[in-house]
Amino acid sequence: MIWRDLRNSGGDRGIMKKEIDPGILDDLKEVGRFYLLHQRFKEAIESLKKADESSDVPDPEIYYLLGMAYESIRNYEEARNYYEKALQYDKDFALAKERLEKIVGK
């Protein structure tokens, strides 16, 4: 995260505003993927939730990856919620559809 000092029109008082560097968002997603691949699901969830909180727009890929992490720890209700959320923002997300269909039967 980058903190930028924004000056008001008077120039003598600063306002701190949080901005998200787009590269940081990508890094958080990559870290989440890394943890998923290495079966470190709690860390994956933490990183991916930070990515979600940092994003200005809904990101179906983040929701899909969160669904995978929750599915991996057998929290099928949360997995379902995140797969559905991914599909809410990208109705053609084939991988999310496949995973959702698999867990709905459980």
mmCIF file of C-alpha atoms in Angstrom:
data_model
loop_
_atom_site.group_PDB
_atom_site.id
_atom_site.type_symbol
_atom_site.label_atom_id
_atom_site.label_comp_id
_atom_site.label_asym_id
_atom_site.label_seq_id
_atom_site.Cartn_x
_atom_site.Cartn_y
_atom_site.Cartn_z
ATOM 1 C CA MET A 1 0.000 0.000 0.000
ATOM 2 C CA ILE A 2 1.133 3.428 -0.763
ATOM 3 C CA TRP A 3 0.324 6.350 1.486
ATOM 4 C CA ARG A 4 0.308 9.677 -0.277
ATOM 5 C CA ASP A 5 0.302 13.060 1.412
ATOM 6 C CA LEU A 6 -2.296 15.149 -0.385
ATOM 7 C CA ARG A 7 -2.135 18.872 0.258
ATOM 8 C CA ASN A 8 -5.309 20.897 0.507
ATOM 9 C CA SER A 9 -5.709 24.148 -1.379
ATOM 10 C CA GLY A 10 -4.119 26.115 1.488
ATOM 11 C CA GLY A 11 -0.993 24.017 1.188
ATOM 12 C CA ASP A 12 -0.241 24.045 4.904
ATOM 13 C CA ARG A 13 -2.296 21.063 6.013
ATOM 14 C CA GLY A 14 -1.932 17.547 4.641
ATOM 15 C CA ILE A 15 -4.506 14.839 4.246
ATOM 16 C CA MET A 16 -3.403 11.207 4.236
ATOM 17 C CA LYS A 17 -5.125 9.067 1.632
ATOM 18 C CA LYS A 18 -4.619 5.350 1.150
ATOM 19 C CA GLU A 19 -4.046 4.269 -2.437
ATOM 20 C CA ILE A 20 -3.583 0.741 -3.660
ATOM 21 C CA ASP A 21 -0.782 0.099 -6.088
ATOM 22 C CA PRO A 22 -2.211 -2.248 -8.764
ATOM 23 C CA GLY A 23 0.991 -4.288 -8.543
ATOM 24 C CA ILE A 24 0.329 -4.959 -4.859
ATOM 25 C CA LEU A 25 -3.091 -6.392 -5.707
ATOM 26 C CA ASP A 26 -1.511 -8.746 -8.245
ATOM 27 C CA ASP A 27 1.144 -9.705 -5.696
ATOM 28 C CA LEU A 28 -1.496 -10.554 -3.087
ATOM 29 C CA LYS A 29 -3.282 -12.771 -5.617
ATOM 30 C CA GLU A 30 -0.013 -14.488 -6.528
ATOM 31 C CA VAL A 31 0.807 -15.092 -2.866
ATOM 32 C CA GLY A 32 -2.673 -16.565 -2.434
ATOM 33 C CA ARG A 33 -2.093 -18.894 -5.407
ATOM 34 C CA PHE A 34 1.296 -19.897 -3.999
ATOM 35 C CA TYR A 35 -0.240 -20.807 -0.645
ATOM 36 C CA LEU A 36 -3.015 -22.768 -2.375
ATOM 37 C CA LEU A 37 -0.498 -24.776 -4.375
ATOM 38 C CA HIS A 38 1.457 -25.522 -1.207
ATOM 39 C CA GLN A 39 -1.667 -26.482 0.742
ATOM 40 C CA ARG A 40 -1.326 -23.596 3.167
ATOM 41 C CA PHE A 41 -4.992 -22.785 3.020
ATOM 42 C CA LYS A 42 -5.275 -20.449 6.013
ATOM 43 C CA GLU A 43 -2.520 -18.240 4.598
ATOM 44 C CA ALA A 44 -4.127 -18.397 1.147
ATOM 45 C CA ILE A 45 -7.429 -17.199 2.580
ATOM 46 C CA GLU A 46 -5.741 -14.356 4.455
ATOM 47 C CA SER A 47 -3.839 -13.161 1.389
ATOM 48 C CA LEU A 48 -6.826 -13.440 -0.923
ATOM 49 C CA LYS A 49 -9.106 -11.604 1.491
ATOM 50 C CA LYS A 50 -6.534 -8.802 1.647
ATOM 51 C CA ALA A 51 -6.527 -8.735 -2.149
ATOM 52 C CA ASP A 52 -10.323 -8.524 -2.161
ATOM 53 C CA GLU A 53 -10.308 -5.699 0.388
ATOM 54 C CA SER A 54 -7.655 -3.866 -1.631
ATOM 55 C CA SER A 55 -9.491 -4.075 -4.931
ATOM 56 C CA ASP A 56 -11.653 -1.182 -6.081
ATOM 57 C CA VAL A 57 -13.765 -3.514 -8.217
ATOM 58 C CA PRO A 58 -15.064 -7.040 -7.652
ATOM 59 C CA ASP A 59 -12.580 -9.625 -8.926
ATOM 60 C CA PRO A 60 -14.134 -12.994 -9.877
ATOM 61 C CA GLU A 61 -10.715 -14.655 -9.871
ATOM 62 C CA ILE A 62 -10.158 -13.741 -6.218
ATOM 63 C CA TYR A 63 -13.577 -15.183 -5.334
ATOM 64 C CA TYR A 64 -12.810 -18.356 -7.278
ATOM 65 C CA LEU A 65 -9.478 -18.800 -5.499
ATOM 66 C CA LEU A 66 -11.154 -18.195 -2.126
ATOM 67 C CA GLY A 67 -13.718 -20.833 -3.073
ATOM 68 C CA MET A 68 -10.915 -23.286 -3.822
ATOM 69 C CA ALA A 69 -9.227 -22.556 -0.501
ATOM 70 C CA TYR A 70 -12.430 -23.063 1.476
ATOM 71 C CA GLU A 71 -13.274 -26.194 -0.496
ATOM 72 C CA SER A 72 -9.823 -27.564 0.311
ATOM 73 C CA ILE A 73 -10.504 -27.268 4.040
ATOM 74 C CA ARG A 74 -13.953 -28.794 3.520
ATOM 75 C CA ASN A 75 -15.821 -25.616 4.346
ATOM 76 C CA TYR A 76 -18.252 -26.212 1.514
ATOM 77 C CA GLU A 77 -20.687 -23.491 2.544
ATOM 78 C CA GLU A 78 -18.039 -20.757 2.255
ATOM 79 C CA ALA A 79 -16.675 -22.344 -0.927
ATOM 80 C CA ARG A 80 -20.140 -22.266 -2.440
ATOM 81 C CA ASN A 81 -20.606 -18.628 -1.424
ATOM 82 C CA TYR A 82 -17.368 -17.605 -3.125
ATOM 83 C CA TYR A 83 -17.994 -19.642 -6.297
ATOM 84 C CA GLU A 84 -21.440 -18.048 -6.532
ATOM 85 C CA LYS A 85 -19.902 -14.626 -5.985
ATOM 86 C CA ALA A 86 -17.397 -15.276 -8.792
ATOM 87 C CA LEU A 87 -20.284 -16.220 -11.076
ATOM 88 C CA GLN A 88 -22.253 -13.157 -10.015
ATOM 89 C CA TYR A 89 -19.557 -10.981 -11.592
ATOM 90 C CA ASP A 90 -18.612 -13.334 -14.448
ATOM 91 C CA LYS A 91 -21.477 -15.635 -15.404
ATOM 92 C CA ASP A 92 -19.265 -17.433 -17.945
ATOM 93 C CA PHE A 93 -16.526 -18.368 -15.450
ATOM 94 C CA ALA A 94 -16.345 -22.057 -16.417
ATOM 95 C CA LEU A 95 -13.999 -23.176 -13.621
ATOM 96 C CA ALA A 96 -16.208 -21.601 -10.952
ATOM 97 C CA LYS A 97 -19.259 -23.308 -12.497
ATOM 98 C CA GLU A 98 -17.495 -26.685 -12.460
ATOM 99 C CA ARG A 99 -16.378 -26.368 -8.831
ATOM 100 C CA LEU A 100 -19.816 -25.171 -7.739
ATOM 101 C CA GLU A 101 -21.517 -28.113 -9.467
ATOM 102 C CA LYS A 102 -19.155 -30.530 -7.711
ATOM 103 C CA ILE A 103 -19.785 -29.202 -4.218
ATOM 104 C CA VAL A 104 -23.538 -28.642 -4.551
ATOM 105 C CA GLY A 105 -23.956 -32.412 -4.524
ATOM 106 C CA LYS A 106 -22.056 -32.782 -1.231
#
